[in-house]
Amino acid sequence: MKKGLLFGIVASSKTLVRCVFCRVYIPKANKCIEQHTQGVKHKDNITLMTENGMILKNDEMYCKPCKKVVDEEESVSKHINSESHANWQAAIEDLTDGEYIQLESYLTSEKEEAYCEVCKKDINCSLQVIEAHVNSIIHRSNILERLKPLNGIFLVENDDEVYCKVCDEYIDNTVQSVLEHIDDDEEHIDWFAEMEDLIEQQDISLERYLANENEVNVYCKRCDMEIICDFESIETHVHSESHLNNFG
């Protein structure tokens, strides 16, 4: 008999088995079990469960975020839409957004930890622990180091400051100052917004320009050439006949 997270089929009586995920009883015959586990509803329930931290535990459906066995009358979708689960989902998304914290291992298995990519460590996946982690000076510093080369920010000889290539501006070399510059400085934000609009679907990469202090060009993959990184030069290039002819 097929059992476990992938199937959710457990014994019920001599003639029936129970699908814990779909809340239905099935004749205890391989053909009937196979037909059910290959059905759309069953597969959809498994998808919802793996996206929301619900697992098979002691032959019952257990929600890890809510730390409870799901009531027998409650379907997968009904539980996910319940106030307690929806509140957890909103809170965890708010805490982990932009923090390089992967929840997949927690949501899809019995593992109790999420994984922080920038700190390279497992963290217990409770709201309190994750909140403390993302606000810790070590995590903020690691986030900063990850964001610097994506934002054109470089160390200078004066350790008290860093240099923003995008804004041609020096910033205090503190976690708070640099993150505030990246997140709140209008000139910095507007440059990225305008540049992203200009190069969208144009196969032009800013990566090397932003990661290297002395680089002055962006790279057009479509034309296999470099272009000076200013709005006028890039706009001229993306509308040029040679670039348009290389489309596709």
PDB file of C-alpha atoms in Angstrom:
ATOM      1  CA  MET A   1       0.000   0.000   0.000  1.00  0.00           C
ATOM      2  CA  LYS A   2       1.297   3.459  -0.860  1.00  0.00           C
ATOM      3  CA  LYS A   3       1.876   5.588   2.209  1.00  0.00           C
ATOM      4  CA  GLY A   4       3.666   8.752   3.199  1.00  0.00           C
ATOM      5  CA  LEU A   5       3.895  12.405   2.254  1.00  0.00           C
ATOM      6  CA  LEU A   6       3.549  11.714  -1.453  1.00  0.00           C
ATOM      7  CA  PHE A   7       0.315   9.779  -1.079  1.00  0.00           C
ATOM      8  CA  GLY A   8      -1.317  10.309   2.330  1.00  0.00           C
ATOM      9  CA  ILE A   9      -3.004   6.898   2.227  1.00  0.00           C
ATOM     10  CA  VAL A  10      -3.435   5.196   5.603  1.00  0.00           C
ATOM     11  CA  ALA A  11      -5.287   2.080   6.764  1.00  0.00           C
ATOM     12  CA  SER A  12      -8.879   2.484   7.929  1.00  0.00           C
ATOM     13  CA  SER A  13     -10.579  -0.923   8.010  1.00  0.00           C
ATOM     14  CA  LYS A  14     -10.337  -4.327   6.382  1.00  0.00           C
ATOM     15  CA  THR A  15     -12.028  -3.020   3.244  1.00  0.00           C
ATOM     16  CA  LEU A  16     -11.187   0.692   3.200  1.00  0.00           C
ATOM     17  CA  VAL A  17      -8.203   3.018   3.313  1.00  0.00           C
ATOM     18  CA  ARG A  18      -8.289   6.728   4.087  1.00  0.00           C
ATOM     19  CA  CYS A  19      -6.703   9.572   2.152  1.00  0.00           C
ATOM     20  CA  VAL A  20      -5.624  11.960   4.889  1.00  0.00           C
ATOM     21  CA  PHE A  21      -5.059  14.759   2.375  1.00  0.00           C
ATOM     22  CA  CYS A  22      -8.436  14.607   0.613  1.00  0.00           C
ATOM     23  CA  ARG A  23     -10.549  13.518   3.576  1.00  0.00           C
ATOM     24  CA  VAL A  24     -12.080  10.579   1.692  1.00  0.00           C
ATOM     25  CA  TYR A  25     -12.281   6.804   2.108  1.00  0.00           C
ATOM     26  CA  ILE A  26     -11.217   4.550  -0.766  1.00  0.00           C
ATOM     27  CA  PRO A  27     -11.792   0.827  -1.372  1.00  0.00           C
ATOM     28  CA  LYS A  28      -8.728  -1.139  -0.320  1.00  0.00           C
ATOM     29  CA  ALA A  29      -7.755  -2.143  -3.845  1.00  0.00           C
ATOM     30  CA  ASN A  30      -4.586  -1.114  -5.645  1.00  0.00           C
ATOM     31  CA  LYS A  31      -6.539   0.055  -8.699  1.00  0.00           C
ATOM     32  CA  CYS A  32      -8.791   2.331  -6.619  1.00  0.00           C
ATOM     33  CA  ILE A  33      -5.855   3.737  -4.649  1.00  0.00           C
ATOM     34  CA  GLU A  34      -3.866   4.359  -7.839  1.00  0.00           C
ATOM     35  CA  GLN A  35      -6.833   6.055  -9.481  1.00  0.00           C
ATOM     36  CA  HIS A  36      -7.273   8.374  -6.511  1.00  0.00           C
ATOM     37  CA  THR A  37      -3.603   9.295  -6.087  1.00  0.00           C
ATOM     38  CA  GLN A  38      -3.347  10.132  -9.791  1.00  0.00           C
ATOM     39  CA  GLY A  39      -6.439  12.357  -9.631  1.00  0.00           C
ATOM     40  CA  VAL A  40      -6.390  16.140 -10.000  1.00  0.00           C
ATOM     41  CA  LYS A  41      -7.842  16.880  -6.556  1.00  0.00           C
ATOM     42  CA  HIS A  42      -5.269  14.719  -4.784  1.00  0.00           C
ATOM     43  CA  LYS A  43      -2.369  16.264  -6.694  1.00  0.00           C
ATOM     44  CA  ASP A  44      -3.701  19.768  -6.072  1.00  0.00           C
ATOM     45  CA  ASN A  45      -3.925  19.051  -2.341  1.00  0.00           C
ATOM     46  CA  ILE A  46      -0.330  17.822  -2.280  1.00  0.00           C
ATOM     47  CA  THR A  47       0.810  21.006  -4.046  1.00  0.00           C
ATOM     48  CA  LEU A  48      -1.047  23.186  -1.547  1.00  0.00           C
ATOM     49  CA  MET A  49       0.382  21.238   1.373  1.00  0.00           C
ATOM     50  CA  THR A  50       3.993  21.461   0.193  1.00  0.00           C
ATOM     51  CA  GLU A  51       3.602  25.212  -0.314  1.00  0.00           C
ATOM     52  CA  ASN A  52       2.164  25.728   3.152  1.00  0.00           C
ATOM     53  CA  GLY A  53       4.097  23.513   5.547  1.00  0.00           C
ATOM     54  CA  MET A  54       1.501  20.764   5.952  1.00  0.00           C
ATOM     55  CA  ILE A  55       2.766  17.194   6.335  1.00  0.00           C
ATOM     56  CA  LEU A  56       1.599  13.694   7.213  1.00  0.00           C
ATOM     57  CA  LYS A  57       2.409  13.050  10.873  1.00  0.00           C
ATOM     58  CA  ASN A  58       1.280   9.987  12.803  1.00  0.00           C
ATOM     59  CA  ASP A  59      -1.251   9.242  10.064  1.00  0.00           C
ATOM     60  CA  GLU A  60      -2.816  12.692  10.424  1.00  0.00           C
ATOM     61  CA  MET A  61      -2.528  15.947   8.504  1.00  0.00           C
ATOM     62  CA  TYR A  62      -0.331  18.258  10.548  1.00  0.00           C
ATOM     63  CA  CYS A  63       0.288  21.965   9.969  1.00  0.00           C
ATOM     64  CA  LYS A  64       3.782  22.959  11.065  1.00  0.00           C
ATOM     65  CA  PRO A  65       3.213  26.751  11.036  1.00  0.00           C
ATOM     66  CA  CYS A  66       0.067  26.398  13.184  1.00  0.00           C
ATOM     67  CA  LYS A  67       1.639  23.581  15.233  1.00  0.00           C
ATOM     68  CA  LYS A  68      -1.552  21.520  15.201  1.00  0.00           C
ATOM     69  CA  VAL A  69      -3.255  18.503  13.736  1.00  0.00           C
ATOM     70  CA  VAL A  70      -5.772  19.759  11.179  1.00  0.00           C
ATOM     71  CA  ASP A  71      -9.367  18.988  12.150  1.00  0.00           C
ATOM     72  CA  GLU A  72     -10.854  16.012  10.313  1.00  0.00           C
ATOM     73  CA  GLU A  73     -13.655  18.205   8.933  1.00  0.00           C
ATOM     74  CA  GLU A  74     -11.193  20.788   7.604  1.00  0.00           C
ATOM     75  CA  SER A  75      -9.895  20.452   4.042  1.00  0.00           C
ATOM     76  CA  VAL A  76      -6.411  21.529   2.977  1.00  0.00           C
ATOM     77  CA  SER A  77      -7.676  24.692   1.275  1.00  0.00           C
ATOM     78  CA  LYS A  78      -9.998  25.575   4.170  1.00  0.00           C
ATOM     79  CA  HIS A  79      -7.140  25.339   6.659  1.00  0.00           C
ATOM     80  CA  ILE A  80      -4.818  27.432   4.490  1.00  0.00           C
ATOM     81  CA  ASN A  81      -7.483  30.128   4.340  1.00  0.00           C
ATOM     82  CA  SER A  82      -8.090  30.018   8.078  1.00  0.00           C
ATOM     83  CA  GLU A  83      -7.200  33.122  10.081  1.00  0.00           C
ATOM     84  CA  SER A  84      -4.336  31.533  12.014  1.00  0.00           C
ATOM     85  CA  HIS A  85      -2.616  30.083   8.951  1.00  0.00           C
ATOM     86  CA  ALA A  86      -3.189  33.157   6.790  1.00  0.00           C
ATOM     87  CA  ASN A  87      -1.738  35.385   9.533  1.00  0.00           C
ATOM     88  CA  TRP A  88       1.365  33.200   9.769  1.00  0.00           C
ATOM     89  CA  GLN A  89       1.787  33.253   5.981  1.00  0.00           C
ATOM     90  CA  ALA A  90       1.544  37.047   5.852  1.00  0.00           C
ATOM     91  CA  ALA A  91       3.950  37.459   8.772  1.00  0.00           C
ATOM     92  CA  ILE A  92       6.589  35.059   7.420  1.00  0.00           C
ATOM     93  CA  GLU A  93       6.470  36.626   3.970  1.00  0.00           C
ATOM     94  CA  ASP A  94       6.904  40.077   5.492  1.00  0.00           C
ATOM     95  CA  LEU A  95       9.851  38.935   7.614  1.00  0.00           C
ATOM     96  CA  THR A  96      11.703  37.072   4.859  1.00  0.00           C
ATOM     97  CA  ASP A  97      11.043  39.359   1.875  1.00  0.00           C
ATOM     98  CA  GLY A  98      14.416  40.406   0.459  1.00  0.00           C
ATOM     99  CA  GLU A  99      16.301  38.659   3.262  1.00  0.00           C
ATOM    100  CA  TYR A 100      17.654  35.683   1.244  1.00  0.00           C
ATOM    101  CA  ILE A 101      15.931  33.202   3.551  1.00  0.00           C
ATOM    102  CA  GLN A 102      14.751  30.000   1.897  1.00  0.00           C
ATOM    103  CA  LEU A 103      11.637  28.385   3.365  1.00  0.00           C
ATOM    104  CA  GLU A 104      11.404  25.431   0.979  1.00  0.00           C
ATOM    105  CA  SER A 105      13.089  22.861   3.219  1.00  0.00           C
ATOM    106  CA  TYR A 106      10.801  23.835   6.114  1.00  0.00           C
ATOM    107  CA  LEU A 107       7.603  23.840   4.067  1.00  0.00           C
ATOM    108  CA  THR A 108       8.170  20.607   2.158  1.00  0.00           C
ATOM    109  CA  SER A 109       9.577  18.271   4.813  1.00  0.00           C
ATOM    110  CA  GLU A 110       9.601  17.508   8.518  1.00  0.00           C
ATOM    111  CA  LYS A 111      12.610  19.777   8.944  1.00  0.00           C
ATOM    112  CA  GLU A 112      11.995  22.602  11.429  1.00  0.00           C
ATOM    113  CA  GLU A 113      14.554  25.006   9.983  1.00  0.00           C
ATOM    114  CA  ALA A 114      14.643  27.541   7.167  1.00  0.00           C
ATOM    115  CA  TYR A 115      17.969  28.371   5.497  1.00  0.00           C
ATOM    116  CA  CYS A 116      19.639  31.782   5.376  1.00  0.00           C
ATOM    117  CA  GLU A 117      21.674  32.051   2.189  1.00  0.00           C
ATOM    118  CA  VAL A 118      23.739  35.064   3.247  1.00  0.00           C
ATOM    119  CA  CYS A 119      24.624  33.704   6.689  1.00  0.00           C
ATOM    120  CA  LYS A 120      24.904  30.145   5.367  1.00  0.00           C
ATOM    121  CA  LYS A 121      23.075  28.621   8.309  1.00  0.00           C
ATOM    122  CA  ASP A 122      19.836  26.928   9.287  1.00  0.00           C
ATOM    123  CA  ILE A 123      17.407  28.903  11.459  1.00  0.00           C
ATOM    124  CA  ASN A 124      14.492  27.546  13.433  1.00  0.00           C
ATOM    125  CA  CYS A 125      11.442  28.585  11.433  1.00  0.00           C
ATOM    126  CA  SER A 126       9.456  30.365  14.095  1.00  0.00           C
ATOM    127  CA  LEU A 127       8.401  33.963  13.641  1.00  0.00           C
ATOM    128  CA  GLN A 128      10.253  35.045  16.766  1.00  0.00           C
ATOM    129  CA  VAL A 129      13.528  33.375  15.817  1.00  0.00           C
ATOM    130  CA  ILE A 130      13.462  34.619  12.228  1.00  0.00           C
ATOM    131  CA  GLU A 131      12.622  38.155  13.353  1.00  0.00           C
ATOM    132  CA  ALA A 132      15.585  38.128  15.724  1.00  0.00           C
ATOM    133  CA  HIS A 133      17.831  36.716  13.003  1.00  0.00           C
ATOM    134  CA  VAL A 134      16.952  39.204  10.257  1.00  0.00           C
ATOM    135  CA  ASN A 135      17.433  42.086  12.696  1.00  0.00           C
ATOM    136  CA  SER A 136      20.781  40.832  13.987  1.00  0.00           C
ATOM    137  CA  ILE A 137      23.890  42.850  13.135  1.00  0.00           C
ATOM    138  CA  ILE A 138      25.543  39.771  11.597  1.00  0.00           C
ATOM    139  CA  HIS A 139      22.660  39.177   9.187  1.00  0.00           C
ATOM    140  CA  ARG A 140      22.346  42.887   8.322  1.00  0.00           C
ATOM    141  CA  SER A 141      26.085  42.984   7.597  1.00  0.00           C
ATOM    142  CA  ASN A 142      25.885  39.886   5.403  1.00  0.00           C
ATOM    143  CA  ILE A 143      22.881  41.339   3.538  1.00  0.00           C
ATOM    144  CA  LEU A 144      24.890  44.495   2.974  1.00  0.00           C
ATOM    145  CA  GLU A 145      27.817  42.573   1.498  1.00  0.00           C
ATOM    146  CA  ARG A 146      25.407  40.750  -0.842  1.00  0.00           C
ATOM    147  CA  LEU A 147      23.771  44.014  -1.957  1.00  0.00           C
ATOM    148  CA  LYS A 148      26.875  46.147  -2.501  1.00  0.00           C
ATOM    149  CA  PRO A 149      27.951  44.618  -5.843  1.00  0.00           C
ATOM    150  CA  LEU A 150      24.344  44.666  -7.043  1.00  0.00           C
ATOM    151  CA  ASN A 151      24.066  48.376  -6.344  1.00  0.00           C
ATOM    152  CA  GLY A 152      27.420  49.774  -7.479  1.00  0.00           C
ATOM    153  CA  ILE A 153      28.695  50.394  -3.951  1.00  0.00           C
ATOM    154  CA  PHE A 154      32.390  50.019  -3.145  1.00  0.00           C
ATOM    155  CA  LEU A 155      34.816  50.331  -0.269  1.00  0.00           C
ATOM    156  CA  VAL A 156      37.260  53.229  -0.368  1.00  0.00           C
ATOM    157  CA  GLU A 157      40.560  53.904   1.367  1.00  0.00           C
ATOM    158  CA  ASN A 158      38.695  55.800   4.033  1.00  0.00           C
ATOM    159  CA  ASP A 159      37.061  52.996   6.013  1.00  0.00           C
ATOM    160  CA  ASP A 160      34.507  55.435   7.376  1.00  0.00           C
ATOM    161  CA  GLU A 161      32.783  55.723   3.978  1.00  0.00           C
ATOM    162  CA  VAL A 162      31.761  53.746   0.901  1.00  0.00           C
ATOM    163  CA  TYR A 163      31.254  55.082  -2.607  1.00  0.00           C
ATOM    164  CA  CYS A 164      28.067  54.731  -4.660  1.00  0.00           C
ATOM    165  CA  LYS A 165      29.027  54.644  -8.315  1.00  0.00           C
ATOM    166  CA  VAL A 166      25.415  55.080  -9.443  1.00  0.00           C
ATOM    167  CA  CYS A 167      24.912  58.317  -7.525  1.00  0.00           C
ATOM    168  CA  ASP A 168      28.556  59.481  -7.501  1.00  0.00           C
ATOM    169  CA  GLU A 169      28.208  59.901  -3.766  1.00  0.00           C
ATOM    170  CA  TYR A 170      30.006  58.890  -0.584  1.00  0.00           C
ATOM    171  CA  ILE A 171      27.989  57.282   2.205  1.00  0.00           C
ATOM    172  CA  ASP A 172      28.797  56.497   5.812  1.00  0.00           C
ATOM    173  CA  ASN A 173      30.146  52.961   5.991  1.00  0.00           C
ATOM    174  CA  THR A 174      27.497  51.646   8.357  1.00  0.00           C
ATOM    175  CA  VAL A 175      24.885  48.987   7.738  1.00  0.00           C
ATOM    176  CA  GLN A 176      22.049  51.408   8.432  1.00  0.00           C
ATOM    177  CA  SER A 177      23.380  54.193   6.175  1.00  0.00           C
ATOM    178  CA  VAL A 178      24.088  51.953   3.200  1.00  0.00           C
ATOM    179  CA  LEU A 179      20.779  50.103   3.422  1.00  0.00           C
ATOM    180  CA  GLU A 180      18.914  53.403   3.759  1.00  0.00           C
ATOM    181  CA  HIS A 181      20.711  54.651   0.647  1.00  0.00           C
ATOM    182  CA  ILE A 182      19.770  51.553  -1.350  1.00  0.00           C
ATOM    183  CA  ASP A 183      16.164  51.461  -0.133  1.00  0.00           C
ATOM    184  CA  ASP A 184      15.271  55.134   0.301  1.00  0.00           C
ATOM    185  CA  ASP A 185      17.549  57.423  -1.717  1.00  0.00           C
ATOM    186  CA  GLU A 186      15.406  58.809  -4.563  1.00  0.00           C
ATOM    187  CA  GLU A 187      18.306  59.291  -6.984  1.00  0.00           C
ATOM    188  CA  HIS A 188      19.500  55.719  -6.455  1.00  0.00           C
ATOM    189  CA  ILE A 189      16.012  54.253  -6.809  1.00  0.00           C
ATOM    190  CA  ASP A 190      15.158  56.391  -9.861  1.00  0.00           C
ATOM    191  CA  TRP A 191      18.388  55.380 -11.650  1.00  0.00           C
ATOM    192  CA  PHE A 192      17.577  51.692 -11.314  1.00  0.00           C
ATOM    193  CA  ALA A 193      13.928  52.177 -12.276  1.00  0.00           C
ATOM    194  CA  GLU A 194      14.803  54.146 -15.397  1.00  0.00           C
ATOM    195  CA  MET A 195      17.628  51.808 -16.357  1.00  0.00           C
ATOM    196  CA  GLU A 196      15.488  48.696 -15.905  1.00  0.00           C
ATOM    197  CA  ASP A 197      12.760  50.205 -18.088  1.00  0.00           C
ATOM    198  CA  LEU A 198      15.343  50.982 -20.756  1.00  0.00           C
ATOM    199  CA  ILE A 199      17.023  47.567 -20.892  1.00  0.00           C
ATOM    200  CA  GLU A 200      13.974  45.361 -20.257  1.00  0.00           C
ATOM    201  CA  GLN A 201      13.949  42.463 -22.771  1.00  0.00           C
ATOM    202  CA  GLN A 202      16.964  43.970 -24.535  1.00  0.00           C
ATOM    203  CA  ASP A 203      19.549  41.370 -23.366  1.00  0.00           C
ATOM    204  CA  ILE A 204      21.662  44.101 -21.773  1.00  0.00           C
ATOM    205  CA  SER A 205      23.415  43.260 -18.527  1.00  0.00           C
ATOM    206  CA  LEU A 206      24.371  45.731 -15.781  1.00  0.00           C
ATOM    207  CA  GLU A 207      26.049  43.068 -13.671  1.00  0.00           C
ATOM    208  CA  ARG A 208      29.684  43.751 -14.573  1.00  0.00           C
ATOM    209  CA  TYR A 209      29.184  47.535 -14.487  1.00  0.00           C
ATOM    210  CA  LEU A 210      27.715  47.439 -10.983  1.00  0.00           C
ATOM    211  CA  ALA A 211      30.175  44.908  -9.560  1.00  0.00           C
ATOM    212  CA  ASN A 212      33.390  46.580 -10.790  1.00  0.00           C
ATOM    213  CA  GLU A 213      34.247  50.092  -9.705  1.00  0.00           C
ATOM    214  CA  ASN A 214      36.286  50.982 -12.785  1.00  0.00           C
ATOM    215  CA  GLU A 215      33.973  49.431 -15.379  1.00  0.00           C
ATOM    216  CA  VAL A 216      32.300  52.077 -17.592  1.00  0.00           C
ATOM    217  CA  ASN A 217      30.368  49.807 -19.961  1.00  0.00           C
ATOM    218  CA  VAL A 218      27.326  47.569 -19.911  1.00  0.00           C
ATOM    219  CA  TYR A 219      27.217  44.457 -22.053  1.00  0.00           C
ATOM    220  CA  CYS A 220      24.707  43.725 -24.804  1.00  0.00           C
ATOM    221  CA  LYS A 221      24.444  39.953 -25.127  1.00  0.00           C
ATOM    222  CA  ARG A 222      22.345  40.221 -28.268  1.00  0.00           C
ATOM    223  CA  CYS A 223      24.996  42.185 -30.171  1.00  0.00           C
ATOM    224  CA  ASP A 224      28.013  40.821 -28.260  1.00  0.00           C
ATOM    225  CA  MET A 225      29.310  44.315 -27.609  1.00  0.00           C
ATOM    226  CA  GLU A 226      29.860  46.824 -24.844  1.00  0.00           C
ATOM    227  CA  ILE A 227      28.091  50.180 -24.561  1.00  0.00           C
ATOM    228  CA  ILE A 228      28.933  53.164 -22.387  1.00  0.00           C
ATOM    229  CA  CYS A 229      26.682  53.056 -19.354  1.00  0.00           C
ATOM    230  CA  ASP A 230      24.665  56.212 -19.647  1.00  0.00           C
ATOM    231  CA  PHE A 231      21.026  56.572 -20.598  1.00  0.00           C
ATOM    232  CA  GLU A 232      21.651  58.310 -23.903  1.00  0.00           C
ATOM    233  CA  SER A 233      24.169  55.748 -25.178  1.00  0.00           C
ATOM    234  CA  ILE A 234      22.043  52.762 -24.164  1.00  0.00           C
ATOM    235  CA  GLU A 235      18.857  54.276 -25.592  1.00  0.00           C
ATOM    236  CA  THR A 236      20.633  54.972 -28.882  1.00  0.00           C
ATOM    237  CA  HIS A 237      21.886  51.391 -28.974  1.00  0.00           C
ATOM    238  CA  VAL A 238      18.560  49.668 -28.237  1.00  0.00           C
ATOM    239  CA  HIS A 239      16.917  51.639 -31.051  1.00  0.00           C
ATOM    240  CA  SER A 240      19.758  51.112 -33.499  1.00  0.00           C
ATOM    241  CA  GLU A 241      19.192  49.079 -36.662  1.00  0.00           C
ATOM    242  CA  SER A 242      21.948  46.612 -35.796  1.00  0.00           C
ATOM    243  CA  HIS A 243      20.433  45.845 -32.370  1.00  0.00           C
ATOM    244  CA  LEU A 244      16.908  45.518 -33.751  1.00  0.00           C
ATOM    245  CA  ASN A 245      18.128  43.240 -36.558  1.00  0.00           C
ATOM    246  CA  ASN A 246      19.671  40.924 -33.955  1.00  0.00           C
ATOM    247  CA  PHE A 247      16.337  40.443 -32.193  1.00  0.00           C
ATOM    248  CA  GLY A 248      15.436  36.756 -31.873  1.00  0.00           C
TER     249      GLY A 248
END
